[in-house]
Short mmCIF file of C-alpha atoms in Angstrom, two decimals:
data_model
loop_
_atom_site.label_atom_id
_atom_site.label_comp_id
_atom_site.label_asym_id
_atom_site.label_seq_id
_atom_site.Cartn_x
_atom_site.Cartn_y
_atom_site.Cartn_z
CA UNK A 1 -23.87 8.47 1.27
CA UNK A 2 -22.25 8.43 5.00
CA UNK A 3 -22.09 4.70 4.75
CA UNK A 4 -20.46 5.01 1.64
CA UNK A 5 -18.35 7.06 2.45
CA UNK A 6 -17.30 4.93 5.24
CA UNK A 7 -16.85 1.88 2.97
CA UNK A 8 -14.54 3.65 0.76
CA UNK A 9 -12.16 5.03 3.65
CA UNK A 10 -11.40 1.86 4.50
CA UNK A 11 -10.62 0.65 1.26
CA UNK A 12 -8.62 3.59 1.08
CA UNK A 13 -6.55 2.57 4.03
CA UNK A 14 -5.78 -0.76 2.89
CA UNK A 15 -4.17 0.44 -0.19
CA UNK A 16 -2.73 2.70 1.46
CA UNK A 17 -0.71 0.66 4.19
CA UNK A 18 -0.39 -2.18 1.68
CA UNK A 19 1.30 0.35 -1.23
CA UNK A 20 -1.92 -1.22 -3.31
CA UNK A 21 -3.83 0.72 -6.21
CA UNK A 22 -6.89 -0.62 -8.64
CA UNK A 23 -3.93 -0.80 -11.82
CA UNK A 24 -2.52 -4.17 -9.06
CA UNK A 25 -5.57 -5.10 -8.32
CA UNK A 26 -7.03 -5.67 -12.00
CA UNK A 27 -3.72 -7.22 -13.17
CA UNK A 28 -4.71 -9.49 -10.05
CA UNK A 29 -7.73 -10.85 -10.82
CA UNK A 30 -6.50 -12.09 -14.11
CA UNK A 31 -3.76 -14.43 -11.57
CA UNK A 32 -0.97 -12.19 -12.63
CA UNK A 33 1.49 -9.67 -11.21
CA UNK A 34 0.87 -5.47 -12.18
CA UNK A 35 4.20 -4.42 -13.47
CA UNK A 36 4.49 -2.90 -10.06
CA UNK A 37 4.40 -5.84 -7.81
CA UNK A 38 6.89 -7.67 -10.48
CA UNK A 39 9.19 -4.40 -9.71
CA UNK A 40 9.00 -4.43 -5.80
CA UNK A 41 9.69 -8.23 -6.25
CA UNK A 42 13.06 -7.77 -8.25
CA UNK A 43 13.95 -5.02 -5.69
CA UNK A 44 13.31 -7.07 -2.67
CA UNK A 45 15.88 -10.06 -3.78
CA UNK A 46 18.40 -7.52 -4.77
CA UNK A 47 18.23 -5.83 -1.48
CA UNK A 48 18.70 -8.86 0.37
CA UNK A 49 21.78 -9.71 -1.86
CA UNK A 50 22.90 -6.20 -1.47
CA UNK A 51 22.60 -6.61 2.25
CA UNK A 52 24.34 -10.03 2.61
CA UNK A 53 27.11 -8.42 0.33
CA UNK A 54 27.58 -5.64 2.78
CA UNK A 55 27.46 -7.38 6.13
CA UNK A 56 30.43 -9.61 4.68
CA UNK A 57 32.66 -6.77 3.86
CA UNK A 58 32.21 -5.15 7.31
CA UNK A 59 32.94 -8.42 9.11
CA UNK A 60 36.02 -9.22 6.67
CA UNK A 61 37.04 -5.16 6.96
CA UNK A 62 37.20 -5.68 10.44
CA UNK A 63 39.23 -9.06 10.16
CA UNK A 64 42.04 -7.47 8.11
CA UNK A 65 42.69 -4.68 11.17
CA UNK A 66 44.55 -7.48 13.58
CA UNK A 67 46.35 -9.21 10.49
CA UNK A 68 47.63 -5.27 9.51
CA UNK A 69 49.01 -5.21 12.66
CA UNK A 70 50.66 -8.61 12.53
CA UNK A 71 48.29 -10.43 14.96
CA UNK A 72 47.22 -14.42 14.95
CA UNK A 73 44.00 -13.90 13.29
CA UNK A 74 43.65 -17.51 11.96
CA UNK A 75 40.09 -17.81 14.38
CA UNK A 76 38.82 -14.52 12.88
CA UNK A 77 39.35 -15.42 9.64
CA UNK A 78 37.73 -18.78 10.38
CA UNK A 79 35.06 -16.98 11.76
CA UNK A 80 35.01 -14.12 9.02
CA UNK A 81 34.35 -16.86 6.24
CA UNK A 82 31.64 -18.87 8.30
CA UNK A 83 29.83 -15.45 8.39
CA UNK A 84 30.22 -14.58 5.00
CA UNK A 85 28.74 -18.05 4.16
CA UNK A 86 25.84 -17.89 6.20
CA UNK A 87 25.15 -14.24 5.06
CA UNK A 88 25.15 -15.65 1.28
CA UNK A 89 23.35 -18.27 2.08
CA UNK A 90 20.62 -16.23 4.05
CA UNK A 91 19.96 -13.87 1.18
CA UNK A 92 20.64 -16.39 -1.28
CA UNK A 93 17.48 -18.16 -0.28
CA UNK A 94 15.52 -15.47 0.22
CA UNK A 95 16.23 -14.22 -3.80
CA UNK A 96 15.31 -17.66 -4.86
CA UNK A 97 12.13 -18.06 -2.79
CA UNK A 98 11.43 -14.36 -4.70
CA UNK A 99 12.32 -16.35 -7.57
CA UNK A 100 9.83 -18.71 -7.17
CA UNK A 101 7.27 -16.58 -6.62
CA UNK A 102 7.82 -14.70 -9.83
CA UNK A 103 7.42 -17.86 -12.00
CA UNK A 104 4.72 -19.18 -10.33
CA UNK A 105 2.70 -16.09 -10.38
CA UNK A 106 0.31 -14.70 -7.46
CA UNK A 107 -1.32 -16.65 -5.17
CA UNK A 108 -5.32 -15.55 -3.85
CA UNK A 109 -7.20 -16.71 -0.55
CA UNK A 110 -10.01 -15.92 0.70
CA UNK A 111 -12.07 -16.05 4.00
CA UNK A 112 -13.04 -13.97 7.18
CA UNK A 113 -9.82 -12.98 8.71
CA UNK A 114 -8.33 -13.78 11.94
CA UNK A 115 -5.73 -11.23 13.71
CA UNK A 116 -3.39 -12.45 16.10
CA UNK A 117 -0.62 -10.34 17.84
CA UNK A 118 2.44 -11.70 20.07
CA UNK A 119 4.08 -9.30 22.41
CA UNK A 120 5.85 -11.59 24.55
CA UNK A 121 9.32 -10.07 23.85
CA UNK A 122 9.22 -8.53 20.43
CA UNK A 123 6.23 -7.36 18.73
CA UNK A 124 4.75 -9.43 15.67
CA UNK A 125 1.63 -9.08 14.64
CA UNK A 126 -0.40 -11.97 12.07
CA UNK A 127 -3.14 -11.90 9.95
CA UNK A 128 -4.25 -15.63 9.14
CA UNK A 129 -6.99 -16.68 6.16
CA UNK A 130 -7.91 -20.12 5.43
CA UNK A 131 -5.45 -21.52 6.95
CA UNK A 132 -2.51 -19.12 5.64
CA UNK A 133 -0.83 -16.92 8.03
CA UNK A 134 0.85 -13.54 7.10
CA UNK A 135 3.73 -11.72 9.04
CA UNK A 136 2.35 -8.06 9.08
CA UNK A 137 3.57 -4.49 10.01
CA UNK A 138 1.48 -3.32 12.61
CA UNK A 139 -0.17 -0.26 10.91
CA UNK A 140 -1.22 -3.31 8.45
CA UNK A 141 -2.54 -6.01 11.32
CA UNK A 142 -4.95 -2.51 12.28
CA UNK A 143 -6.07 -1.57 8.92
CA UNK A 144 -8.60 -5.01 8.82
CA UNK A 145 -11.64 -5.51 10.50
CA UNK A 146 -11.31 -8.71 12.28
CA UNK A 147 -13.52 -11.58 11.36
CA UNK A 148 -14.82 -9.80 8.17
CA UNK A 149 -14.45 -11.26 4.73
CA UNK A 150 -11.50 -10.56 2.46
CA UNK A 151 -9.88 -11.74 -0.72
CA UNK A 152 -6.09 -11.63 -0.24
CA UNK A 153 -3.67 -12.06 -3.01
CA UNK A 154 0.28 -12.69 -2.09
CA UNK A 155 3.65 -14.13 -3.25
CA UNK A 156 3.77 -17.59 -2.88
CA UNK A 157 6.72 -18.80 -0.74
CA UNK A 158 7.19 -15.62 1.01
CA UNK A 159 3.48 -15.13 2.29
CA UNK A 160 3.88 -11.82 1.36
CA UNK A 161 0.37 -9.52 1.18
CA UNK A 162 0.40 -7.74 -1.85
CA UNK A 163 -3.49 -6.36 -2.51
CA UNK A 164 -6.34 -6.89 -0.64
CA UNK A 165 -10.34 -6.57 -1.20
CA UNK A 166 -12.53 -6.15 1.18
CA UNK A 167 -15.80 -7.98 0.33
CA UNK A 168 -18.17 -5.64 2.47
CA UNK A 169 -21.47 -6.38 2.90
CA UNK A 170 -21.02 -9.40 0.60
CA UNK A 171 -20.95 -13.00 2.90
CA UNK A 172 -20.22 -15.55 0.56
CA UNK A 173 -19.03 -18.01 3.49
CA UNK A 174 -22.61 -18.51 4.67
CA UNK A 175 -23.18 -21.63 2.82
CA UNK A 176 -20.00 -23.15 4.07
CA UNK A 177 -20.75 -22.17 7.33
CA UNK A 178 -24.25 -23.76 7.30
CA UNK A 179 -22.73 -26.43 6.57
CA UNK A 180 -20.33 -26.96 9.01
CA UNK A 181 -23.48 -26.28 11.54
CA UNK A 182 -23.87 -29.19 14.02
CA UNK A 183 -25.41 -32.57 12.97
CA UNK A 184 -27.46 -32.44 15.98
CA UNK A 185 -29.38 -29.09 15.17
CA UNK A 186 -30.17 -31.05 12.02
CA UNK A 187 -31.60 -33.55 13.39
CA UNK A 188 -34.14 -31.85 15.70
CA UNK A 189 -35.66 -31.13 12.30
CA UNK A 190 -36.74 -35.01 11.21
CA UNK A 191 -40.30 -35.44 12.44
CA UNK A 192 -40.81 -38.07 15.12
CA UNK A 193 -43.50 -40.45 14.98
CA UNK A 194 -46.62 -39.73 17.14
CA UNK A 195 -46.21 -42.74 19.30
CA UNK A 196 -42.28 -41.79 20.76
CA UNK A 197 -43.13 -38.10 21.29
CA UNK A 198 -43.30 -39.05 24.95
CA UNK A 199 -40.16 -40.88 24.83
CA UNK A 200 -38.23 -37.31 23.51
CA UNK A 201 -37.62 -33.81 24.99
CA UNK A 202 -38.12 -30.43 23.14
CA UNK A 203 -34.25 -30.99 22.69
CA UNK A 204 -34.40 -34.00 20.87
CA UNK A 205 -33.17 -35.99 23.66
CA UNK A 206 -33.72 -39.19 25.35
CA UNK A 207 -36.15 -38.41 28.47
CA UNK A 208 -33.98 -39.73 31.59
CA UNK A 209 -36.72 -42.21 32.62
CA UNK A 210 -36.91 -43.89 29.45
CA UNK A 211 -33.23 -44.74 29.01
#
């Protein structure tokens, strides 16, 4: 019961960091979105809109104070519209990548995961399966057990972590990783004829004064 309880308080946390509840999680594994997930999607690209739209009318608000006062402002208005440009633009591709990701539907991968952090000037911390790498909040990047199997399912494009399972006890990479085992282990296991077994170590090797 103690180790059960354990199991589940971890499973507990990951929802819990990750906003996550068993409602996403069976919409999941049928490769689709939980009403929930489709929500936070829509809000996300409207909050990046939202927050190009804003930044534009500051920077332009401020622009207007010199021309009030009858000052040149030719290069701030220059620079006002360059801004306002690159702040569409910026959220503009965000909203489509979230886009994207709606009409494709949710990605899954799975594998033992691999934390990384970088602190040399700003914090980020990264959680990388299989190959894909996630941008994570910190209380997220401590919530896994490194090198333990998961099953991770995201929006494509963004690589962002929606759910997560945690696959316990299970270690359904063992096959794969048997494979990948060295060819040379292998081959220590193919008899040798009686006649070279002074010619080869217990390592499989070439004895020195035979070469």
């Amino acid at each position: 019961m103690k180790q059960e309880a354990k199991l589940k308080k971890h499973e507990d946390l990951l929802k819990a960091v990750l906003k996550f509840d068993e409602d996403d999680l069976a919409a999941n594994h049928t490769g689709a979105y939980s009403p929930y997930q489709i929500a936070w999607l829509k809000r996300h690209r409207t909050n990046h809109m939202t927050t190009a739209a804003i930044m534009s009318a500051i920077v332009t608000g401020i622009v207007l104070i010199p021309i009030a006062i009858s000052v040149s402002a030719y290069p701030l208005l220059i620079f006002a519209a360059l801004f306002t440009v690159l702040a569409f633009f910026a959220g503009g591709m965000r909203a489509y990548q979230v886009t994207r990701a709606l009409r494709k539907g949710i990605s899954m991968v799975e594998g033992r995961i691999d934390l990384d952090a970088s602190v040399a000037q700003t914090s980020q911390f990264y959680v990388r399966v299989e190959g894909v790498r996630f941008t994570v909040k910190k209380e997220v990047f401590f919530a896994f057990k490194n090198g333990d199997p998961y099953r991770v399912y995201y929006a494509p494009y963004l690589k962002q972590m929606l759910a997560v399972e945690w696959l316990r006890d299970d270690n359904p990479f063992v096959e794969d990783e048997e494979a990948a085992a060295p060819k040379r282990k292998r081959r220590l296991e193919i008899p040798v004829p009686a006649d070279e077994n002074r010619l080869i170590t217990d390592d499989g090797e070439l004895r020195e004064d035979a070469r």
